[in-house]
Coordinates of C-alpha atoms in Angstrom, one line a residue:
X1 CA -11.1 -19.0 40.5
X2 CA -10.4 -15.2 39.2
X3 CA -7.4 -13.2 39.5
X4 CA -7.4 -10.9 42.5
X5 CA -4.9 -8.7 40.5
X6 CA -3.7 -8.4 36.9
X7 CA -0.1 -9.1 36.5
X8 CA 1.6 -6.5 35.4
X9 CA 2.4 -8.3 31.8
X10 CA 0.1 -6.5 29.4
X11 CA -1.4 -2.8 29.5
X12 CA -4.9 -3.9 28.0
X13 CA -6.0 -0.4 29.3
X14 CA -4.7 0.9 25.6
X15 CA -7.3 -1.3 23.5
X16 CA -10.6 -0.5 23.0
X17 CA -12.7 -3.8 23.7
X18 CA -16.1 -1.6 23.4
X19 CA -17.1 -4.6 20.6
X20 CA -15.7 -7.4 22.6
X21 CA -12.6 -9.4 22.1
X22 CA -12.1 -12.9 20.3
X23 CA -8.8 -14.6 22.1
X24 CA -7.2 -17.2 19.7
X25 CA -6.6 -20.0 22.2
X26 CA -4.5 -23.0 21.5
X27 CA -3.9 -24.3 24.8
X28 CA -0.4 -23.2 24.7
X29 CA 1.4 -21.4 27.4
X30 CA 1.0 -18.1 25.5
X31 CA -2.2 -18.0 24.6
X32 CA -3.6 -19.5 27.9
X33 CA -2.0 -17.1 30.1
X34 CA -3.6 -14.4 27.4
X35 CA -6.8 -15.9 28.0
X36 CA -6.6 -15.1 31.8
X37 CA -4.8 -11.9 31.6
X38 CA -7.9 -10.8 29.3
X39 CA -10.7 -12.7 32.0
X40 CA -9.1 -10.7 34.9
X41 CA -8.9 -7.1 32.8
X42 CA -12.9 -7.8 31.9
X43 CA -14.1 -8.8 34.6
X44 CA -12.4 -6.1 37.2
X45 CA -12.7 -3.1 34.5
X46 CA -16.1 -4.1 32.2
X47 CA -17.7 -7.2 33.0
X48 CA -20.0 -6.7 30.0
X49 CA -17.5 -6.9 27.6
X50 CA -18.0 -9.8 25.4
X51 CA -15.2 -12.3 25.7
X52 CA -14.5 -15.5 23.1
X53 CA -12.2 -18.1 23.2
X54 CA -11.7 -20.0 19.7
X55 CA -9.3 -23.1 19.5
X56 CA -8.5 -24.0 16.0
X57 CA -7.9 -27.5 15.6
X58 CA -6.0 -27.7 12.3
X59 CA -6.6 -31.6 12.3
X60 CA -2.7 -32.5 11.6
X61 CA -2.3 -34.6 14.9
X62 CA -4.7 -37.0 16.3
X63 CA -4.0 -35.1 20.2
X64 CA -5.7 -31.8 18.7
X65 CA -9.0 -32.8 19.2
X66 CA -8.6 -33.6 22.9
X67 CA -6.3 -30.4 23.5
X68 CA -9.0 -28.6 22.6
X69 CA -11.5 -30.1 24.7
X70 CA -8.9 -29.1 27.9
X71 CA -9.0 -25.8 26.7
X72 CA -12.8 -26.2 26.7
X73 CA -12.8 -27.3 29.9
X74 CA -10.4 -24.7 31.4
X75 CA -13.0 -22.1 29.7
X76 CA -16.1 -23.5 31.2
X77 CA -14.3 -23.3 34.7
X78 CA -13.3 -19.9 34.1
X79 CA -17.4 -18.5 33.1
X80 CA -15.6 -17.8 29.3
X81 CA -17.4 -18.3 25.8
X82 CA -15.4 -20.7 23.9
X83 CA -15.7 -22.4 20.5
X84 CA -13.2 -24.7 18.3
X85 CA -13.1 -24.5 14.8
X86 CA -11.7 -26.8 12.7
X87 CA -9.5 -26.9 9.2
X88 CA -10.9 -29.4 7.6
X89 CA -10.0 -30.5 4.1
X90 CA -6.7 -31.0 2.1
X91 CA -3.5 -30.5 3.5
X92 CA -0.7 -28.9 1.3
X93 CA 2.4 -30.9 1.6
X94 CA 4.5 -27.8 1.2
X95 CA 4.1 -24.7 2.8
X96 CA 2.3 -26.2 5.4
X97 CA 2.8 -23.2 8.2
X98 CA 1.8 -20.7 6.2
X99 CA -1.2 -22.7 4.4
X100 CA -2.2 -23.5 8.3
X101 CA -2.0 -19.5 9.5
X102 CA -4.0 -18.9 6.5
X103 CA -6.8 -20.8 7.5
X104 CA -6.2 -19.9 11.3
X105 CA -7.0 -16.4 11.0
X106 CA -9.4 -17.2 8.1
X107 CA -11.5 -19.5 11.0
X108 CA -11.3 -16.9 13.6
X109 CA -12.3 -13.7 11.3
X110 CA -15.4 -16.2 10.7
X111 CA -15.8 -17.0 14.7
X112 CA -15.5 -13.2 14.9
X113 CA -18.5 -12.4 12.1
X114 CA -20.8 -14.8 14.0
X115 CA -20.4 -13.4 17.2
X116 CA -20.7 -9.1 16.1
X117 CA -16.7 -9.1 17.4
X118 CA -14.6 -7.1 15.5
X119 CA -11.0 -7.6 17.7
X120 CA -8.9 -10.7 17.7
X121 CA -5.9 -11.3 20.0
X122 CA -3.4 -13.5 19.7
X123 CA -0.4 -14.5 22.4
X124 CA 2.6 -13.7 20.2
X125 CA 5.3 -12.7 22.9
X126 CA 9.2 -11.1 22.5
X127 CA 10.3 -15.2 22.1
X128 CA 7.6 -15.0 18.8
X129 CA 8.9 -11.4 17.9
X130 CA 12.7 -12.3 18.3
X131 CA 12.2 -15.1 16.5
X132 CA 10.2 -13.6 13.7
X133 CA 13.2 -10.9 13.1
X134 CA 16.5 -13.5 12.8
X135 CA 14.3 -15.3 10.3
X136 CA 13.8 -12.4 8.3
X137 CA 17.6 -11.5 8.8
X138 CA 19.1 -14.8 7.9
X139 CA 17.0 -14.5 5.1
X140 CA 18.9 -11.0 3.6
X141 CA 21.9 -12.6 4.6
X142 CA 21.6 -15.6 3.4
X143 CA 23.8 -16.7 0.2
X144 CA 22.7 -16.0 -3.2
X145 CA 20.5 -13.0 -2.0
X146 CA 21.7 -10.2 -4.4
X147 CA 19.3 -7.6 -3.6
X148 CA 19.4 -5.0 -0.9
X149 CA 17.5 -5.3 2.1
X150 CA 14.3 -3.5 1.9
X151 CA 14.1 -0.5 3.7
X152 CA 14.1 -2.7 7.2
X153 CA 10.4 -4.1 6.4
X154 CA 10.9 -7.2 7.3
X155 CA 12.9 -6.1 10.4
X156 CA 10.2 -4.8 11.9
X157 CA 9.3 -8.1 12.6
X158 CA 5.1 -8.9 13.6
X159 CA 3.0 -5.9 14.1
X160 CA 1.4 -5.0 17.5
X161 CA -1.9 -4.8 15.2
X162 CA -2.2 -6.0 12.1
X163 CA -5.4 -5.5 9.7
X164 CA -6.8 -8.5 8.1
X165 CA -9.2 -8.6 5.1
X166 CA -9.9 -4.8 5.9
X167 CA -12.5 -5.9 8.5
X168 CA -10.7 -7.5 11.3
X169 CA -8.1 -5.9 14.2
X170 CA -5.3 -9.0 14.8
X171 CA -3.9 -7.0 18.2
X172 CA -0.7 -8.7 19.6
X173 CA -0.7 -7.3 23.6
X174 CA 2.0 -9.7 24.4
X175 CA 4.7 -9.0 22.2
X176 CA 6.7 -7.2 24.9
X177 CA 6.9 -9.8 27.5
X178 CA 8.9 -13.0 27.3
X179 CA 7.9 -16.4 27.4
X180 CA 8.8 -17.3 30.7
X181 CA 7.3 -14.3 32.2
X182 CA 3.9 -16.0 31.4
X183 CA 4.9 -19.4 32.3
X184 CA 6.0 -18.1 35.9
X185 CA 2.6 -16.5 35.9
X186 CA 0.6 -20.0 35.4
X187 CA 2.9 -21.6 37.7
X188 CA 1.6 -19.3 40.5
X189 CA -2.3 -19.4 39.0
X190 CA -1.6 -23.3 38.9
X191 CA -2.7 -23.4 35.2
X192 CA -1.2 -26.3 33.3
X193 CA -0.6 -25.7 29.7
X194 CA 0.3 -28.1 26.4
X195 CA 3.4 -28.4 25.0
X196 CA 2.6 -29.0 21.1
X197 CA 5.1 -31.1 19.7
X198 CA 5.2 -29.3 16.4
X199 CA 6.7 -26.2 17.9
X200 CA 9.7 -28.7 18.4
X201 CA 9.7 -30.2 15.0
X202 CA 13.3 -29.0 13.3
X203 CA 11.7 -29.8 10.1
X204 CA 10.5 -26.5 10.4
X205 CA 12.2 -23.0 9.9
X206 CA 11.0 -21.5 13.3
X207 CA 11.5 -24.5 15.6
X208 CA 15.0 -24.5 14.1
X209 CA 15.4 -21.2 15.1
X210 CA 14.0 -21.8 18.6
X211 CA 16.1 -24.4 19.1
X212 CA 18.9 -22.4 18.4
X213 CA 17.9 -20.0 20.3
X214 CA 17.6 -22.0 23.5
X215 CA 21.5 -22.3 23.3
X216 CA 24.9 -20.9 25.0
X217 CA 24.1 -17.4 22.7
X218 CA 20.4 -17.2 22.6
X219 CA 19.8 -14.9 25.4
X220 CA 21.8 -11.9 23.9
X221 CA 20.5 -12.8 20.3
X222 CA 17.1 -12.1 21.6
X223 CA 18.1 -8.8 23.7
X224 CA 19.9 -7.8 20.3
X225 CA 16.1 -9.0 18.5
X226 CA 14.0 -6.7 20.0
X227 CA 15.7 -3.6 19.9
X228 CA 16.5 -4.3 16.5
X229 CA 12.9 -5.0 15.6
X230 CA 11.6 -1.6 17.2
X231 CA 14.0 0.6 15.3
X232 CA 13.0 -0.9 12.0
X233 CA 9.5 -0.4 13.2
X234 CA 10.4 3.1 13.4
X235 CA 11.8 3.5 10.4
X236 CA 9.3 1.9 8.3
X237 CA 6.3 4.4 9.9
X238 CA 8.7 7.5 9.0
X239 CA 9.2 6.1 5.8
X240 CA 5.5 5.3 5.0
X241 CA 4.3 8.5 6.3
X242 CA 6.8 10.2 3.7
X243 CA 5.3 8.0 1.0
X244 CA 2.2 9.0 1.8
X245 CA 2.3 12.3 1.5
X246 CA 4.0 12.2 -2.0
X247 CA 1.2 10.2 -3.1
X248 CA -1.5 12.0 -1.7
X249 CA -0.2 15.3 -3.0
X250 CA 1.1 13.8 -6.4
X251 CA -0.7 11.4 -7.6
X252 CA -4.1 11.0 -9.2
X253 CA -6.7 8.5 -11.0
X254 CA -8.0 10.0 -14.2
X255 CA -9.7 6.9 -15.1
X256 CA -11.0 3.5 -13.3
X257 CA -7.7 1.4 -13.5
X258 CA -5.3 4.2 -14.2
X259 CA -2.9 6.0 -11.8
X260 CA -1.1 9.5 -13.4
X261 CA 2.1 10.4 -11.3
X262 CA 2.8 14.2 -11.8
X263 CA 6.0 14.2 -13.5
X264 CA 7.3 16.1 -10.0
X265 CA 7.7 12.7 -8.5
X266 CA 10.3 12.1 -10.9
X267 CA 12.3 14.6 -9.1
X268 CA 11.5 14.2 -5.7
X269 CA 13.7 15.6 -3.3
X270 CA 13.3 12.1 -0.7
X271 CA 14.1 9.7 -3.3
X272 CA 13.8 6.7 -0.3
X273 CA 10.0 7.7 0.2
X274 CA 9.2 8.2 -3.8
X275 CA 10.6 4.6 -4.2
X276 CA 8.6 3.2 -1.4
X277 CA 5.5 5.1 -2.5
X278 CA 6.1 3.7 -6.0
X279 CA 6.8 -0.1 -5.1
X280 CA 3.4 0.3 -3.1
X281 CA 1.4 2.2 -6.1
X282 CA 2.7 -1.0 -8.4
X283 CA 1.6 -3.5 -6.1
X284 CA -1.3 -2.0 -6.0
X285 CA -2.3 -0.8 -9.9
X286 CA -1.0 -5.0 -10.8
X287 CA -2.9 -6.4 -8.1
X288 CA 0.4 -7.9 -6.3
X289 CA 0.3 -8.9 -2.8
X290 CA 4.1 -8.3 -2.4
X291 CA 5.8 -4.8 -3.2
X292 CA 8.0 -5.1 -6.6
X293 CA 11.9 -5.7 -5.8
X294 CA 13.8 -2.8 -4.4
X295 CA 16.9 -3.1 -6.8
X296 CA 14.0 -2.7 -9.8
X297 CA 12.1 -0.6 -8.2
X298 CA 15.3 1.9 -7.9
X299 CA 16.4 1.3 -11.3
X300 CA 12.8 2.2 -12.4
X301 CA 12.9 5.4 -10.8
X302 CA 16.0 6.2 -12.2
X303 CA 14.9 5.7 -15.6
X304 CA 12.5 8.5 -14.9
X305 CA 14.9 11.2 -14.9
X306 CA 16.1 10.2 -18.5
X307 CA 13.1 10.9 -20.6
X308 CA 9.9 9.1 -22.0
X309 CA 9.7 5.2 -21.7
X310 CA 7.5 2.6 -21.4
X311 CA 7.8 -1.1 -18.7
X312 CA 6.4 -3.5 -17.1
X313 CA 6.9 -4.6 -13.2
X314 CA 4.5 -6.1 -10.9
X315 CA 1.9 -6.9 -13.4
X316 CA 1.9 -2.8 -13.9
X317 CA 2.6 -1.4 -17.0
X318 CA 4.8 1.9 -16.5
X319 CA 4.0 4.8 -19.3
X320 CA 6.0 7.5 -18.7
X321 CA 5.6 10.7 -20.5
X322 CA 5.4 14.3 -21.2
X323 CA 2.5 14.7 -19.5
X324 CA 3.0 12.1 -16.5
X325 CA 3.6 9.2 -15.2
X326 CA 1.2 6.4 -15.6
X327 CA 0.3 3.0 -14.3
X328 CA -2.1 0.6 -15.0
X329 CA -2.7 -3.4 -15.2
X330 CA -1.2 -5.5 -18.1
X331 CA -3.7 -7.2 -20.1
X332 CA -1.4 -10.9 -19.1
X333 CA -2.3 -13.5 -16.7
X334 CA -6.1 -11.4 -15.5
X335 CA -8.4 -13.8 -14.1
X336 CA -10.3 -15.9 -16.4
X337 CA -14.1 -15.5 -16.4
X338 CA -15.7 -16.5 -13.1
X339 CA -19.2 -17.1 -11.5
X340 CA -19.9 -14.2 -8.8
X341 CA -19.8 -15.7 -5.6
X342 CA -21.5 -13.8 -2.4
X343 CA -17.8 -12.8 -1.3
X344 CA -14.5 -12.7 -3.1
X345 CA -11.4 -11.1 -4.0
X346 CA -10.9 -10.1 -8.2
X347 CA -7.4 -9.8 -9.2
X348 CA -6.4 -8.7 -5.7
X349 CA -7.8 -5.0 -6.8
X350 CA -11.4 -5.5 -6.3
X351 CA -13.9 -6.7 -3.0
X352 CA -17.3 -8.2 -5.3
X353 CA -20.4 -9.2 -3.1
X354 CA -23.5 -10.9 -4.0
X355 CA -26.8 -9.8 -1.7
X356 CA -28.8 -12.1 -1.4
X357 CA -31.7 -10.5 -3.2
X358 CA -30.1 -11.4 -6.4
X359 CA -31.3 -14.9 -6.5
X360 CA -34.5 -13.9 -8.9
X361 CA -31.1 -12.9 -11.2
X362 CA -29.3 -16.0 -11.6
X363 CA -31.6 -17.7 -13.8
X364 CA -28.2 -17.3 -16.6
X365 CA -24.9 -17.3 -14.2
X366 CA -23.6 -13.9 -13.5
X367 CA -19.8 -14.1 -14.2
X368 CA -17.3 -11.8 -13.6
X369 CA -14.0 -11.2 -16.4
X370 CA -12.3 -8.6 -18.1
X371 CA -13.9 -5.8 -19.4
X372 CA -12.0 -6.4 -22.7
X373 CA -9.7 -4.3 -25.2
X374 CA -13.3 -4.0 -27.0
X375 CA -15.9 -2.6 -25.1
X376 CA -13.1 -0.5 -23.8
X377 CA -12.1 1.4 -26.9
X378 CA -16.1 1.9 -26.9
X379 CA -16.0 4.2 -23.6
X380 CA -12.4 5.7 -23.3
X381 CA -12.2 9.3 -24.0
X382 CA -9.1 11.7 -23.7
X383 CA -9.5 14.0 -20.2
X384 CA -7.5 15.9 -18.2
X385 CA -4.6 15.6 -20.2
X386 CA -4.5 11.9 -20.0
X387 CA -4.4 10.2 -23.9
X388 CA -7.8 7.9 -25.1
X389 CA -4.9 5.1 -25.2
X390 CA -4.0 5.1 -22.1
X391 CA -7.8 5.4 -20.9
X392 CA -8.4 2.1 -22.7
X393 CA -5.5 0.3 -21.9
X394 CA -6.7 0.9 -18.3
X395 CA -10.6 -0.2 -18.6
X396 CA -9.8 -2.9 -20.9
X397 CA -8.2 -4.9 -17.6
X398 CA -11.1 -3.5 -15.1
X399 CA -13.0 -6.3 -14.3
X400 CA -17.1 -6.4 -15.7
X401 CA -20.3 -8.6 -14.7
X402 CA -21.9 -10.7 -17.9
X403 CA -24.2 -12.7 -18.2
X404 CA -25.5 -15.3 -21.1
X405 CA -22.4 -12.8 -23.3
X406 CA -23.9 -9.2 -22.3
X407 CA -21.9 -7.5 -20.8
X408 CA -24.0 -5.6 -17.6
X409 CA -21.3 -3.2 -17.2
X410 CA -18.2 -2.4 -15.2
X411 CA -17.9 -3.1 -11.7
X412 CA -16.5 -0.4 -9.0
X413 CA -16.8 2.5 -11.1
X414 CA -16.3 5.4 -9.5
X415 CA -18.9 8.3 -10.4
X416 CA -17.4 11.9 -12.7
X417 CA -14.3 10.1 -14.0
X418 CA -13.6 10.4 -17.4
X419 CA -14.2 6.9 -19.3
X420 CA -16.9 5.9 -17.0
X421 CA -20.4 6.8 -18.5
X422 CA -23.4 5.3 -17.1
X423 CA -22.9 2.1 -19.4
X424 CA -21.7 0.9 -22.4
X425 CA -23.8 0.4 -25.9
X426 CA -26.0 -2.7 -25.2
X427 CA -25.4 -3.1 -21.6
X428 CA -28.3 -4.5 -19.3
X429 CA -29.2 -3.6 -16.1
X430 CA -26.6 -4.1 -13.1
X431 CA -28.1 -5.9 -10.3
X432 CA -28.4 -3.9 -7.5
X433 CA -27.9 -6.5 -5.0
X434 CA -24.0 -6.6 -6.8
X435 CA -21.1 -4.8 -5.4
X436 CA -17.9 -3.7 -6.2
X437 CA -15.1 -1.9 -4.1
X438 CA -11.7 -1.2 -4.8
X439 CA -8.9 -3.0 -2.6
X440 CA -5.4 -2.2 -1.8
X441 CA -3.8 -4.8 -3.0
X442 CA -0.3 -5.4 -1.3
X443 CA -2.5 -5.0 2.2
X444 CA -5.8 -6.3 1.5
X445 CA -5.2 -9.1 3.4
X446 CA -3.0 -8.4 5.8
X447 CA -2.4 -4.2 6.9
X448 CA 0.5 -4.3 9.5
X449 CA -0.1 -1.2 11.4
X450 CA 3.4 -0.2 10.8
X451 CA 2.3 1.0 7.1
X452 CA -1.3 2.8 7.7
X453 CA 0.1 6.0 6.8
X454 CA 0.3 4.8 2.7
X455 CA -1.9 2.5 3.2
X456 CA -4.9 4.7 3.7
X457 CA -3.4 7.0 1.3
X458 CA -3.7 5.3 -1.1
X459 CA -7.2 3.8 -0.3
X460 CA -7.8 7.3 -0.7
X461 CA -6.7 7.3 -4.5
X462 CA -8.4 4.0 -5.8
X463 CA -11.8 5.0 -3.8
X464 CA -11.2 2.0 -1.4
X465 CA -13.2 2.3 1.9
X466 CA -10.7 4.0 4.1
X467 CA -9.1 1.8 6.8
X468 CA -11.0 0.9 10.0
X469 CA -9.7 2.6 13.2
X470 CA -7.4 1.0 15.0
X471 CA -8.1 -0.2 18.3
X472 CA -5.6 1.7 20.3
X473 CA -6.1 4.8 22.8
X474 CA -4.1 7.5 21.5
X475 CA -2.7 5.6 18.6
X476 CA 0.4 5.4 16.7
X477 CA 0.5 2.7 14.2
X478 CA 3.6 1.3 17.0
X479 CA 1.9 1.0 19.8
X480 CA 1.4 -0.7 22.3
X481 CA 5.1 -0.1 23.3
X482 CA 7.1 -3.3 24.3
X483 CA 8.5 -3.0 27.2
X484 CA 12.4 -3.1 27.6

């Protein structure tokens, strides 16, 4: 059975599925009625267009296994692709819904690699969103939180696209339409779906808040959700946009591992978008996947304006002077030394592969660690107004391939910048089959398209690969639009 016509619940006319699509598939009502709202769009509109549905069976209930098979079976009926994955392993016995999205989207990135797709969906709806944005609220306003609420960041609630690993389009079409929209819709398809207990479980912050939700109040709290969330949205674009631009027209990297703020962004006229632009630059300089605290943050910036002075926040040591503004690591808590693997993630501030051609090279393990306050001091030189100091400070955290002691050299050097010759004295070769590229820390695993704008600008700074396009006709980092 196909849909004779597509519901109108989802404009999938805005996405570009030229590279196919991988639909995260639970079984659920959401995710189901995703699944056939996608089927229909394909198969009346590009009937070529790869489709997958993955099932993750996270192997916590002893039902998952033969849920997934009834998705499997719905699939096969359907003429749709389908795999399931499983999380396999230990289980953490805290955190266990964010240790379990962690390896969901980990499993379907991998699903997605297999099959040449570059676009996963997911069935989030307005319930999902609404819920997502009283969670973050009763977290501001909970007791004991001293700190003002950040800029409306966490407002904004889930993304209609979010980034992951810088490879990988999450695209949530959904997030506009209500639950029992898409329930009423399988009703008429007569498409059961499962109702997983867990989503019920009170032990958990979001079923709490579900249940809650399904009370006397919980259809105004939601209507009061969603225009709430798209307002923040709003306002966190604007304000990244601003940020952007103040970093792209006053920032710099004189050296690998060193950021120079002119000492004009001291004075900037938008204070708001020179405080956002400097909580992202610290994330990203100390290799932090969360932004700094906005009451520090401010009282950092303030501390500016008064005259020379040296911090530390974030992992970032702050060296303001004369002559600018600079950032770079702290020499505390860097990764110990390492064997490179063929894919991972340095100090948050580096992407390292290993080609395979480099097995005629691992006769001694290659390892990765700090380049060290000592080979450092042997490359830094003063340039472009930035002090030798400050050049070594910043190379001495970089991170460097050695092997049986040697160092090989640095790794993710970026070519002309002062400090980075083509090796040190007694370096060996550098494998060629080794790579090295810069990452933006606070989004290198996960880029909500709300924040693009400074995300790419400063990707644009540290010589990161700039972000992949994002799968939207005529984009703007919020659309799609939810619907009212």
């Amino acid at each position: 059975m196909t849909l004779d016509t597509e519901p109108d619940l989802s404009d999938f006319s805005r996405i570009d599925f030229s590279n196919g699509a991988v639909a995260a598939v639970s079984g659920g009502s959401d995710s189901t009625a995703l699944l056939l709202l996608l089927k229909a769009h394909f198969d009346r509109n590009a009937p070529a267009t790869k489709l997958l549905a993955v099932t993750i069976d996270h192997q916590l209930r002893p039902q998952a296994a033969a849920e997934a098979q009834a998705v499997a079976r719905l699939c096969a009926a359907r003429g749709i692709a389908h795999r399931v994955l499983a999380w396999s392993g230990h289980k953490p016995s805290t955190g266990l819904p964010a240790a379990a999205r962690e390896a969901r989207y980990r499993l379907l990135a991998e699903a997605a690699d297999a099959a040449g797709i570059g676009l996963i969906l997911t069935g989030h709806t307005a319930d999902d969103q609404a819920e997502t944005v009283l969670m973050r609220q009763a977290r501001d306003d909970g007791p004991g939180e001293e700190r003002p609420r950040e800029e409306g960041r966490g407002l904004a609630g889930m993304a209609p696209a979010t980034l992951y690993e810088w490879r990988h389009w999450i695209v949530r079409p959904l997030l506009g339409i209500r639950r029992a929209e898409l329930r009423e819709f399988l009703r008429r398809e007569q498409v059961a779906w499962i109702e997983d207990p867990t989503n019920a479980d009170t032990a958990f912050e979001r079923p709490r808040v579900r249940a809650a939700l399904a009370e006397g109040d919980g259809a105004p709290r939601v209507a009061e959700a969603i225009p709430l969330a798209r307002k923040a949205a709003a306002e966190r674009e604007q304000l990244g946009h601003r940020a952007a631009m103040l970093i792209r027209s006053l920032a710099s990297r004189p050296a690998a591992g060193l950021v120079r703020l002119d000492r004009d962004f001291a004075t900037a006229a938008d204070s708001r978008a020179a405080i956002y632009a400097l909580r992202i630059l610290l994330a990203a300089t100390g290799g932090t996947a969360f932004l700094p605290d906005q009451a520090r943050s401010e009282a950092l910036f303030g501390r500016f304006r008064t005259g020379p002075l040296c911090a530390t926040l974030s992992r970032t040591v702050i060296d303001a002077r004369r002559t600018g503004i600079f950032l770079h690591r702290e020499l505390r808590d860097l990764p110990p030394a390492v064997a490179l693997s063929g894919n991972a993630l340095w100090d948050c501030r580096r992407r390292i592969t290993l080609g395979d051609s480099s097995g005629a090279l691992l006769i001694a393990p290659l390892l990765v660690a700090p380049l060290g306050a000592a080979l450092a001091a042997k490359r830094a030189i003063e340039g472009h107004g930035t002090p030798a100091s400050l050049v070594r400070a910043a190379l001495a955290a970089e991170p460097a391939l050695w092997q049986d002691g040697e160092c090989l050299g640095l790794l993710g050097e970026g070519p002309g910048l002062p400090g980075e010759g083509p090796g040190l004295p007694g370096e060996g070769p550098m494998p060629a089959a080794v790579a090295a590229y810069p990452a933006v820390a606070p989004f290198a695993r996960f880029l909500p398209s709300f924040d693009l704008a400074p995300a790419d600008a400063v990707a644009a700074l540290l010589g990161a690969a700039p972000v992949p396009a994002v799968p939207f006709g005529g984009h703007s980092a919020g659309l799609p639009r939810a619907k009212a």
